[in-house]
Short mmCIF file of C-alpha atoms and ligand atoms in Angstrom, two decimals:
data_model
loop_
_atom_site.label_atom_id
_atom_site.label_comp_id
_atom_site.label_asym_id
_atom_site.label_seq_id
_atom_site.Cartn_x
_atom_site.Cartn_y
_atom_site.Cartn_z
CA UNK N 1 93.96 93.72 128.24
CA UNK N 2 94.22 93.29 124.78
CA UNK N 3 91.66 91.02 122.42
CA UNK N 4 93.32 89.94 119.05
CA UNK N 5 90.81 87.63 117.01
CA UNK N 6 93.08 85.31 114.41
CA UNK N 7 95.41 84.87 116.95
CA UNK N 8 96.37 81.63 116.58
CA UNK N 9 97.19 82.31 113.00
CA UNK N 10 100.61 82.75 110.99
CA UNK N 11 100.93 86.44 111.96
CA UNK N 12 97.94 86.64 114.58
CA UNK N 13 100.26 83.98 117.03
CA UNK N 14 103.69 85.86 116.34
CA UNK N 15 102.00 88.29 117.44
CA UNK N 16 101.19 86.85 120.48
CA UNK N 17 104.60 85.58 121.03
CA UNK N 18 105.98 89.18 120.38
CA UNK N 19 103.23 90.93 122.72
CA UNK N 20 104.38 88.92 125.58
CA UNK N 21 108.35 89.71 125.06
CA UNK N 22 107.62 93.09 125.86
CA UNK N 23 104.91 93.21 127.98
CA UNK N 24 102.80 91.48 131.08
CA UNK N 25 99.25 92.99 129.87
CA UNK N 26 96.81 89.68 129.07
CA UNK N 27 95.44 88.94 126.00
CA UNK N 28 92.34 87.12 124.64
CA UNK N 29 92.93 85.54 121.15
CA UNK N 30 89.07 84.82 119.91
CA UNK N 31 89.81 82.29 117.00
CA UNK N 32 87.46 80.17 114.61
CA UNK N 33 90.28 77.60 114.89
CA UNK N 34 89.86 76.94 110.71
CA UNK N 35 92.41 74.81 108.82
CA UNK N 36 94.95 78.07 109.24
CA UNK N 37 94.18 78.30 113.28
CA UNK N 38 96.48 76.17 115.51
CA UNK N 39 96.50 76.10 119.25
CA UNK N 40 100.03 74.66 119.89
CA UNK N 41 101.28 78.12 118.35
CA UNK N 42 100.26 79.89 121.47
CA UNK N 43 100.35 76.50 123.68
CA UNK N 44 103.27 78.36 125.95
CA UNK N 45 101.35 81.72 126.59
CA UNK N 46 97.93 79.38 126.80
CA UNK N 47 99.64 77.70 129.79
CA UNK N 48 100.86 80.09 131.67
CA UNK N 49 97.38 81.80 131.33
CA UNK N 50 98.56 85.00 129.89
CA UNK N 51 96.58 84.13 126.91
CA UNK N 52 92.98 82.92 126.89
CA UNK N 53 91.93 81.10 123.58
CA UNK N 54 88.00 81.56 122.81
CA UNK N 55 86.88 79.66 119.79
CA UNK N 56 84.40 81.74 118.01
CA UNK N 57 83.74 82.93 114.57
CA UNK N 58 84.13 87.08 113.51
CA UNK N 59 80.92 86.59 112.13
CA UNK N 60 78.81 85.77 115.17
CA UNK N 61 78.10 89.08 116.85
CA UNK N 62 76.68 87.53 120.01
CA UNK N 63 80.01 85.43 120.99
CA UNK N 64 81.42 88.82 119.94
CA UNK N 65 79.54 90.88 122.39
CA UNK N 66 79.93 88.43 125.09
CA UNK N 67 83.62 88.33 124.50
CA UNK N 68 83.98 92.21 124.65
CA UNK N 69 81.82 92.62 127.62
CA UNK N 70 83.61 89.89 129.57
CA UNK N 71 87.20 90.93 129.00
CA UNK N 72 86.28 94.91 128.23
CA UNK N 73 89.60 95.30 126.47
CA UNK N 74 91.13 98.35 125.85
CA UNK N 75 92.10 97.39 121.80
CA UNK N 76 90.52 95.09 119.17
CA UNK N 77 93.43 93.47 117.01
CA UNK N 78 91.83 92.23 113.87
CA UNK N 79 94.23 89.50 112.17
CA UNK N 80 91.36 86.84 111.90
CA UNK N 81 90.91 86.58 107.78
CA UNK N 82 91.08 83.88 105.30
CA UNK N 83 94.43 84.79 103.73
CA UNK N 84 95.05 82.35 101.20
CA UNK N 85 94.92 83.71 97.04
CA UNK N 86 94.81 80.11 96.06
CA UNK N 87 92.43 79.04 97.70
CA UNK N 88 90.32 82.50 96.89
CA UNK N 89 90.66 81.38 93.20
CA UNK N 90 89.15 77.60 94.14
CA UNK N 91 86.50 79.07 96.79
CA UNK N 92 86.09 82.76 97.10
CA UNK N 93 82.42 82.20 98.64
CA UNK N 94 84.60 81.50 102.41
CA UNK N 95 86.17 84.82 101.89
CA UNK N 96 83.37 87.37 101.79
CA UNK N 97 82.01 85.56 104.24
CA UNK N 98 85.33 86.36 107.08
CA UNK N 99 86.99 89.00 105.49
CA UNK N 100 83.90 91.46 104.54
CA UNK N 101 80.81 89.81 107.04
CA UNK N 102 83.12 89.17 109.77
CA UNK N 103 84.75 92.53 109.54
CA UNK N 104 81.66 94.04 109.40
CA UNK N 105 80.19 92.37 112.57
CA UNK N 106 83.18 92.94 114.42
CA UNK N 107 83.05 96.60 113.82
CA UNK N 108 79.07 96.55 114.54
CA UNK N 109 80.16 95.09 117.87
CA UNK N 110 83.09 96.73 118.64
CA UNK N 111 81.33 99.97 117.99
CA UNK N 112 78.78 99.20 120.13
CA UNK N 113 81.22 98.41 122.98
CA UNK N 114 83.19 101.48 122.63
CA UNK N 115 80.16 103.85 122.79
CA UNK N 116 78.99 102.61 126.12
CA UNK N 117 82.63 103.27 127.27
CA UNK N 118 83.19 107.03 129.01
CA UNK N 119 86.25 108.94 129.51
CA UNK N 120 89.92 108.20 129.40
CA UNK N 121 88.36 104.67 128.70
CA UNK N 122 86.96 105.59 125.76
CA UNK N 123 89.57 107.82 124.62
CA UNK N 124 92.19 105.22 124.82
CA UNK N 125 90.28 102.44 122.78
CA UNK N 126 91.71 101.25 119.37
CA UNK N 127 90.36 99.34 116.80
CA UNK N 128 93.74 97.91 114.98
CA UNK N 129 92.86 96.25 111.46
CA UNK N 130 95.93 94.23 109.77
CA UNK N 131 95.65 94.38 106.33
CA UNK N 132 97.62 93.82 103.08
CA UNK N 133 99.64 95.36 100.45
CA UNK N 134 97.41 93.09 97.89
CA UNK N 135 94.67 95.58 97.94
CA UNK N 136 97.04 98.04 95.85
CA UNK N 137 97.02 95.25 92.81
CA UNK N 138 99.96 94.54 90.64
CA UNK N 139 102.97 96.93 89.68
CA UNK N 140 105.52 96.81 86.43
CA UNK N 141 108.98 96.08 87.10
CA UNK N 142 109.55 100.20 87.02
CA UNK N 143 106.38 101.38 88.67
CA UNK N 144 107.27 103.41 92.06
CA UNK N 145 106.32 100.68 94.98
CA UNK N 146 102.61 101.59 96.73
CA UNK N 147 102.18 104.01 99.21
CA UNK N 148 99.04 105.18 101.83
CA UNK N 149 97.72 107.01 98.34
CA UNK N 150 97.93 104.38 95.97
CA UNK N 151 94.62 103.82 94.59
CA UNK N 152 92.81 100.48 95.61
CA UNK N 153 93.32 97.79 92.39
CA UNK N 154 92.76 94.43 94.28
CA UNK N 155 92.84 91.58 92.06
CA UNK N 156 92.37 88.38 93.45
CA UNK N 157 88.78 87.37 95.51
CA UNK N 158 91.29 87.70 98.66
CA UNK N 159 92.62 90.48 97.87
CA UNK N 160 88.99 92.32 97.16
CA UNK N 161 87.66 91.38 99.98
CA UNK N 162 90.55 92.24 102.09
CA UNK N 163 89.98 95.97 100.38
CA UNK N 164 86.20 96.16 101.43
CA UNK N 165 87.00 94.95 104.58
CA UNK N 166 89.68 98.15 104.78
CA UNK N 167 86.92 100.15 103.42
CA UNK N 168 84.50 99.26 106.11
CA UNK N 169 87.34 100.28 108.55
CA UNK N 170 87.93 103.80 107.33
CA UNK N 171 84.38 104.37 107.01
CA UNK N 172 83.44 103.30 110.42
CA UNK N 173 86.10 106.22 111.26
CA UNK N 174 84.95 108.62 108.91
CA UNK N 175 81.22 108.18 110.00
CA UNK N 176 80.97 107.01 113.57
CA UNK N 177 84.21 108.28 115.30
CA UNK N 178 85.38 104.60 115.86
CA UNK N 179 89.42 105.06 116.82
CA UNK N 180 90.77 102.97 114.36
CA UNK N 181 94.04 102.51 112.84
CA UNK N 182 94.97 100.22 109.48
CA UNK N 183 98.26 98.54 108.60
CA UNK N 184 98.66 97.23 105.12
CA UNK N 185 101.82 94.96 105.25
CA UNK N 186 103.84 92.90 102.55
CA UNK N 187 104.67 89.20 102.20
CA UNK N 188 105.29 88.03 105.77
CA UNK N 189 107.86 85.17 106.55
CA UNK N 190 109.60 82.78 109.44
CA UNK N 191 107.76 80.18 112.05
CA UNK N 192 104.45 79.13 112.31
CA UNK N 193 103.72 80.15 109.04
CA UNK N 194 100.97 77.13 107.20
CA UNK N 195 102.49 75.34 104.64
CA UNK N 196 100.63 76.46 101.82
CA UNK N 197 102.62 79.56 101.40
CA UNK N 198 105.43 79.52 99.03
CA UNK N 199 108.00 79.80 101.66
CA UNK N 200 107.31 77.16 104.33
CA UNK N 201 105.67 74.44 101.28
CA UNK N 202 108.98 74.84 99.20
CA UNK N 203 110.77 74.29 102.50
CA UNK N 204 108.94 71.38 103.45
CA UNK N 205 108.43 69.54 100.05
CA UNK N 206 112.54 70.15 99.46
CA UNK N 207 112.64 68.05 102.72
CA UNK N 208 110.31 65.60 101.20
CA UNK N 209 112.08 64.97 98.34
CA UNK N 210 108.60 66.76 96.15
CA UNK N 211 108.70 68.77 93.33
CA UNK N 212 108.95 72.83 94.22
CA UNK N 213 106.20 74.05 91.65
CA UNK N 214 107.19 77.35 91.05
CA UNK N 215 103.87 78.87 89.12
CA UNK N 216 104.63 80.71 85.47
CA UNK N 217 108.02 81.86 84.42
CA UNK N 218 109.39 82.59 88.03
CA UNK N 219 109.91 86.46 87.98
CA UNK N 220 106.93 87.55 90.04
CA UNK N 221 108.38 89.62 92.69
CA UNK N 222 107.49 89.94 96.27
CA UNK N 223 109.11 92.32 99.34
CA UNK N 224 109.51 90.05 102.21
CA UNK N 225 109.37 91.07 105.20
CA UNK N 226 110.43 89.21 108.67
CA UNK N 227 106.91 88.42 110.53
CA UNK N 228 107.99 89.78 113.82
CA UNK N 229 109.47 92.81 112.15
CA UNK N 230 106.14 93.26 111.37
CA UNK N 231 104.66 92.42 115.06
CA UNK N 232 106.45 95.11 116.16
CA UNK N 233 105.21 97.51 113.38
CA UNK N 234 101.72 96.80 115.02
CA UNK N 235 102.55 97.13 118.28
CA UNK N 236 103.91 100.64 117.66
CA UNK N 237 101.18 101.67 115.63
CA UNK N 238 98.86 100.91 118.27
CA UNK N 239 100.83 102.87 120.34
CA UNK N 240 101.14 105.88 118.11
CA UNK N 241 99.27 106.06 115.22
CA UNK N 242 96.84 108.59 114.36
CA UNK N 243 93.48 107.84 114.48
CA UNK N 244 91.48 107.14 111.01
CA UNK N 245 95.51 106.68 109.49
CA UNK N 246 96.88 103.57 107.29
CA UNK N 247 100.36 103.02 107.45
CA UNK N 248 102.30 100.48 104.67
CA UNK N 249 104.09 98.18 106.59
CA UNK N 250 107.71 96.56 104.09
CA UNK N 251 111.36 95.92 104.52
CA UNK N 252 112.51 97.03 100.97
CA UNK N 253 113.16 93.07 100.26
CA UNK N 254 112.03 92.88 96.59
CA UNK N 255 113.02 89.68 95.71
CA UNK N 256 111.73 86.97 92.83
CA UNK N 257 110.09 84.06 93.33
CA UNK N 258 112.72 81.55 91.79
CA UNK N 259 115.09 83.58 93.67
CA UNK N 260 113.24 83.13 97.01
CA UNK N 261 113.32 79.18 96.32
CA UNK N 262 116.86 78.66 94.99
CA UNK N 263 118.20 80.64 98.56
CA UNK N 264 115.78 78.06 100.65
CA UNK N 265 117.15 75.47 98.45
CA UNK N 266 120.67 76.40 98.77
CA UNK N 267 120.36 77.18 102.64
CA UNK N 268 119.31 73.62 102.74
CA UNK N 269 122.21 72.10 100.37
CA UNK N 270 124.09 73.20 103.64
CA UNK N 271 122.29 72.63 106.62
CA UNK N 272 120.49 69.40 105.71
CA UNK N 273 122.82 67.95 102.67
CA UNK N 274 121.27 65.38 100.56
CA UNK N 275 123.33 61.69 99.99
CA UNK N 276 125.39 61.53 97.25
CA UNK N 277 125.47 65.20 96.62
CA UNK N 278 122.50 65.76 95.03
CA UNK N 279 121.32 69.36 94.76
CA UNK N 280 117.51 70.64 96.48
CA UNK N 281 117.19 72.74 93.46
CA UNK N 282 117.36 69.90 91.18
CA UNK N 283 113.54 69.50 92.66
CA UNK N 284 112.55 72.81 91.16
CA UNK N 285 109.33 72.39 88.64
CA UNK N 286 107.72 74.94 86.75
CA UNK N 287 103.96 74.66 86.77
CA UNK N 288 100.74 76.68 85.30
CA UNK N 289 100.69 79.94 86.64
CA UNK N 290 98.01 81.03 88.66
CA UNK N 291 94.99 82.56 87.26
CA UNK N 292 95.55 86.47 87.45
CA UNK N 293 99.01 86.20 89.21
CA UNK N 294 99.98 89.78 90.55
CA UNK N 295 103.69 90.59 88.80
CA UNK N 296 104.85 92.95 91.50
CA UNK N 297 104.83 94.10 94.86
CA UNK N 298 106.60 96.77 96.70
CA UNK N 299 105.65 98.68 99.72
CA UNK N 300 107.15 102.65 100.55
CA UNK N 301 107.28 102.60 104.02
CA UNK N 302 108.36 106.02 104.68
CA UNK N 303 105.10 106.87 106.36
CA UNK N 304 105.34 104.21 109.09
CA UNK N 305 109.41 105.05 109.12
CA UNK N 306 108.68 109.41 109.25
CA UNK N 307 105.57 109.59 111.51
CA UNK N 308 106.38 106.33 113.87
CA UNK N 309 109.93 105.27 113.89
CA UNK N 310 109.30 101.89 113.04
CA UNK N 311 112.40 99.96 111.25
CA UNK N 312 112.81 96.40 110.51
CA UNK N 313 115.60 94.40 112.45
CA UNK N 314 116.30 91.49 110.32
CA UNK N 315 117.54 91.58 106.75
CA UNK N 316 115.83 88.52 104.06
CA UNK N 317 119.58 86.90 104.49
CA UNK N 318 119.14 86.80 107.69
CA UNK N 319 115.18 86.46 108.41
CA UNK N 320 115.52 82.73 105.59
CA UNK N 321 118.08 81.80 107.62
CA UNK N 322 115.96 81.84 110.96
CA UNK N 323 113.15 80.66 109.18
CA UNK N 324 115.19 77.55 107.56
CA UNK N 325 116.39 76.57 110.84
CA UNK N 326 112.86 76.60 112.44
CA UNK N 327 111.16 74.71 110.31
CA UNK N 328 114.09 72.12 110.42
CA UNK N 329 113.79 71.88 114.40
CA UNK N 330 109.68 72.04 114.71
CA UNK N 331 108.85 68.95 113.92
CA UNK N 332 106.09 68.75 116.22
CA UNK N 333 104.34 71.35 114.76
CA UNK N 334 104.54 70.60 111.11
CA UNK N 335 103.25 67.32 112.04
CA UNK N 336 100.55 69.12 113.83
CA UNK N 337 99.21 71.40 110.44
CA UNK N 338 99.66 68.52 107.68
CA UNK N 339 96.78 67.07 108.52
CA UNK N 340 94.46 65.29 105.46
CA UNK N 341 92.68 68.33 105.38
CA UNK N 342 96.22 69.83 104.18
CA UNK N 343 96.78 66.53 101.63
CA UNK N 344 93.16 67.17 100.43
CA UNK N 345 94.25 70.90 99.63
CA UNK N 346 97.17 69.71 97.65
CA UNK N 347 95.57 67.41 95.45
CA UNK N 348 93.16 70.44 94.80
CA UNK N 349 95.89 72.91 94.01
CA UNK N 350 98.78 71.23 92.75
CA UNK N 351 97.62 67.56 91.30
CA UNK N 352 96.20 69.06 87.55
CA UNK N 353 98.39 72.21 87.19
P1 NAD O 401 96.37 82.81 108.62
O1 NAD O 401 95.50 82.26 107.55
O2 NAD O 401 97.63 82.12 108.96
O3 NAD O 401 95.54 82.93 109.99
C1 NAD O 401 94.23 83.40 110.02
C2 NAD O 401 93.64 83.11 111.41
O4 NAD O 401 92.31 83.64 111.44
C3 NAD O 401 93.55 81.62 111.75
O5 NAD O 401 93.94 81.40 113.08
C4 NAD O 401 92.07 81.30 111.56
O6 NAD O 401 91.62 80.23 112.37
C5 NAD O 401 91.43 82.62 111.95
N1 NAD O 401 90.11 82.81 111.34
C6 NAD O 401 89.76 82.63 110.04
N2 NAD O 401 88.45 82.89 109.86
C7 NAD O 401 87.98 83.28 111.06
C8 NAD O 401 86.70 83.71 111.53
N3 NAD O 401 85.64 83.76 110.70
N4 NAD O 401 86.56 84.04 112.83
C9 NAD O 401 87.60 83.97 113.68
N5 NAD O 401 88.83 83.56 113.30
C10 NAD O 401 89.02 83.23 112.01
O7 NAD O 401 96.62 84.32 108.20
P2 NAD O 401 97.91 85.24 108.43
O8 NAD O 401 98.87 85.01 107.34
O9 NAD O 401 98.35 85.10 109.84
O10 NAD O 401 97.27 86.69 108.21
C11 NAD O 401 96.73 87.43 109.30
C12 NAD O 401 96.22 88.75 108.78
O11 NAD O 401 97.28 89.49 108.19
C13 NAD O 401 95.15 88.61 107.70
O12 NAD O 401 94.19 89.60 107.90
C14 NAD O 401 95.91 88.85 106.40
O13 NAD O 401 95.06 89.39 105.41
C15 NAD O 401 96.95 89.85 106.86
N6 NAD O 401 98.23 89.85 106.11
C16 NAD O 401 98.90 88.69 105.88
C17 NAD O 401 100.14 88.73 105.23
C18 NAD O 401 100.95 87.49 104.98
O14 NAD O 401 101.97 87.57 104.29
N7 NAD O 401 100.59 86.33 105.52
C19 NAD O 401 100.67 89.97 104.84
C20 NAD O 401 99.94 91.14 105.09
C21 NAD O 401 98.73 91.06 105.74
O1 DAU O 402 101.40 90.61 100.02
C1 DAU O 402 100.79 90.16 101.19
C2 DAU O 402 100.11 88.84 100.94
O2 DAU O 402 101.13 87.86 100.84
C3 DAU O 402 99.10 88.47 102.04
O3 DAU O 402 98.06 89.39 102.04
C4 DAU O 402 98.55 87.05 101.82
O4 DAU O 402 97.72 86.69 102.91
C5 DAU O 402 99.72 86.10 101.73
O5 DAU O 402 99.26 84.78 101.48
C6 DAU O 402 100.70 86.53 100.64
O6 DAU O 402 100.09 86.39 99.32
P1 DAU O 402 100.92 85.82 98.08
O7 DAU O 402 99.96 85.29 97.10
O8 DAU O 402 101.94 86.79 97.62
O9 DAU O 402 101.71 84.62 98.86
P2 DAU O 402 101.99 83.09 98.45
O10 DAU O 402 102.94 82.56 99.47
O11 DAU O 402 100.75 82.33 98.19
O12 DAU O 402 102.77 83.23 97.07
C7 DAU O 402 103.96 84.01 96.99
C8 DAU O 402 104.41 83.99 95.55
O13 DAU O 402 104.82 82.65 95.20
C9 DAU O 402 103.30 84.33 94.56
O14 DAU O 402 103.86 85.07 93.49
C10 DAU O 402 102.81 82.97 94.05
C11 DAU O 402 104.06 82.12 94.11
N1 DAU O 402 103.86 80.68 94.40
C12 DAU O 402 103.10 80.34 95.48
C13 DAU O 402 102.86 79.03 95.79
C14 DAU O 402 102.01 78.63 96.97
C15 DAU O 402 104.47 79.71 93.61
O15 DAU O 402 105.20 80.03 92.66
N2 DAU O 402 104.25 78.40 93.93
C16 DAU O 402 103.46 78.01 94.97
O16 DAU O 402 103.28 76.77 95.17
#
């Protein structure tokens, strides 16, 4: 069995989802359950008892232990993070605390698990750490898009702590032998994805009638990337990656940020037409930028593409359209996330920019 902590995240629970389309093997999903964690993701695989939720936090190394002794899995997943840059900027204190503490005391424990193992046991043991492209920092419009030997630039108190926690990983390799593997992956899109990401807030606000507050001038690129395009990247780098290696994880989907919201609002124009022809993009507002707002990112994924074999299947046209759709026919679940802990969060972030 499998343990994936964060797993009933954004990425963490597609993960989950994907894990079981192509396999039977069980999986614990240790989870904190914070604002970002929601049970109904994984309520299916919960049910049917393939999946096993156990709240904990990263960052208590005893439920850690226990957890690892109990199941004895054969790979650690490591999604669990806080992943939001706004909210770095408002509270970065929250961040250390997961990203670099909790990755530290999951390696501490994981370590000590995978020493007491013997044999092909031991041999076969990954640690799998998901990271991010942010840890790479900003690029011009021309610079050549990051690769495995781009030198670390993070910029954001997310993205820095998401770069020690990758630094913890390697050395943890480096030093103690641990088996580990790192995947540093773009901007991830489609279902179950918290509304206070551009995508699913500009989806969900155009719904509402809101304004879409596009922060600065607009042009900030990202390279978008289906989420279970990039479930499957993990599941094949646990498979065959080599040990110690980091492997950038994109679907060479550059695309700007007022271009990302005028194709959600345009997708919506058709599938969910507002009375007297009125136009979603008419709700399009441009607000204060955020404070030291990456320009660029763009991921090389010829590594992952050379040495693996890995590919994305879906295309942004295509991935925007499933996305669209989803959040149109979830209703449940939206309902589920925008909680007044999410209203509170708005009023923090949005109400004086
Ligand atoms: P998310 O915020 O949607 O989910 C994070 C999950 O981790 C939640 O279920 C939350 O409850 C859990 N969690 C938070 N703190 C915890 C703690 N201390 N102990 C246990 N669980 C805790 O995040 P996501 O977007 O699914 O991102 C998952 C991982 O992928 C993160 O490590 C993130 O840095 C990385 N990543 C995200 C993206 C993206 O576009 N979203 C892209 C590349 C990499
Ligand atoms: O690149 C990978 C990263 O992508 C992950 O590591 C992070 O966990 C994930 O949150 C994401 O970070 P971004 O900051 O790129 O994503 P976000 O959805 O917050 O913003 C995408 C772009 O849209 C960014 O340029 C800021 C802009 N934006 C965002 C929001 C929420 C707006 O213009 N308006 C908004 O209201």
């Amino acid at each position: 069995m499998i343990l994936i902590t964060g797993g009933a995240g954004f990425i963490g629970g597609n993960f989950v989802h994907h894990w079981f389309s192509r396999s039977d093997e069980p999986v614990v999903v240790l989870d904190k359950l914070t604002y970002a964690g929601n049970p109904l993701t994984i309520a299916a695989h919960l049910k049917s008892g393939r999946a096993t939720l156990a709240k904990a936090d990263i960052c208590d190394r005893e439920a850690v232990r226990g957890l690892l002794q109990q199941h004895r899995p054969r790979a650690v997943l490591h999604f669990a993070a806080e992943s939001h840059v706004d909210r770095s900027i408002h509270g970065p204190g929250e961040f250390i605390q997961t990203n670099m503490v909790g990755t530290f005391s999951l390696l501490e424990e994981t370590r000590a698990y995978w020493s007491a193992l013997a044999g092909d046991e031991k041999a076969a043991f990954r640690f799998l750490h998901v990271s991010t492209d942010e840890v790479y920092g900003s690029l011009s419009e021309t610079d050549p898009a990051f690769s495995e030997t781009t030198p670390y630039a993070p910029n954001s108190p997310y993205s820095a702590s998401k770069a020690g926690s990758d630094h913890l990983v390697r050395a943890y390799h480096h030093t103690y032998g641990l088996p580990t593997l790192t995947t540093n992956c773009s901007n991830n899109y489609g279902p179950y994805h918290f509304p206070e990401k551009l995508i699913p807030l500009m989806i969900l606000n155009a719904l509402d009638g809101k304004p879409l507050p596009v922060y600065g001038d607009g042009q900030n690129i990202r390279d978008w990337l289906y989420v279970r395009d990039h479930c499957e990247a993990i599941c094949q780098v646990l498979q065959k990656g080599r040990l110690g290696e980091t492997y950038n994880v994109g679907g060479k989907n550059e695309v700007k940020n007022i271009d990302v919201v005028t194709t959600i609002c345009r997708k919506l124009d058709a599938l969910r037409p507002k009375a007297g022809g009125a136009r979603y993009e008419e709700q399009i507002t441009y607000v204060a930028d955020r404070p030291g707002h990456d320009r660029r990112y763009a991921i090389d994924p010829r590594k992952i593409e050379r040495e693996i074999g890995w590919r994305p299947a879906e295309t942004f046209d295509s991935g925007i359209d499933q996305t669209v759709r989803w959040y149109l026919e979830n209703t449940e679940w939206i309902d589920s996330v925008r909680t007044g802990a999410y209203r509170d969060w708005m009023d923090t972030n949005y109400a004086a920019r």
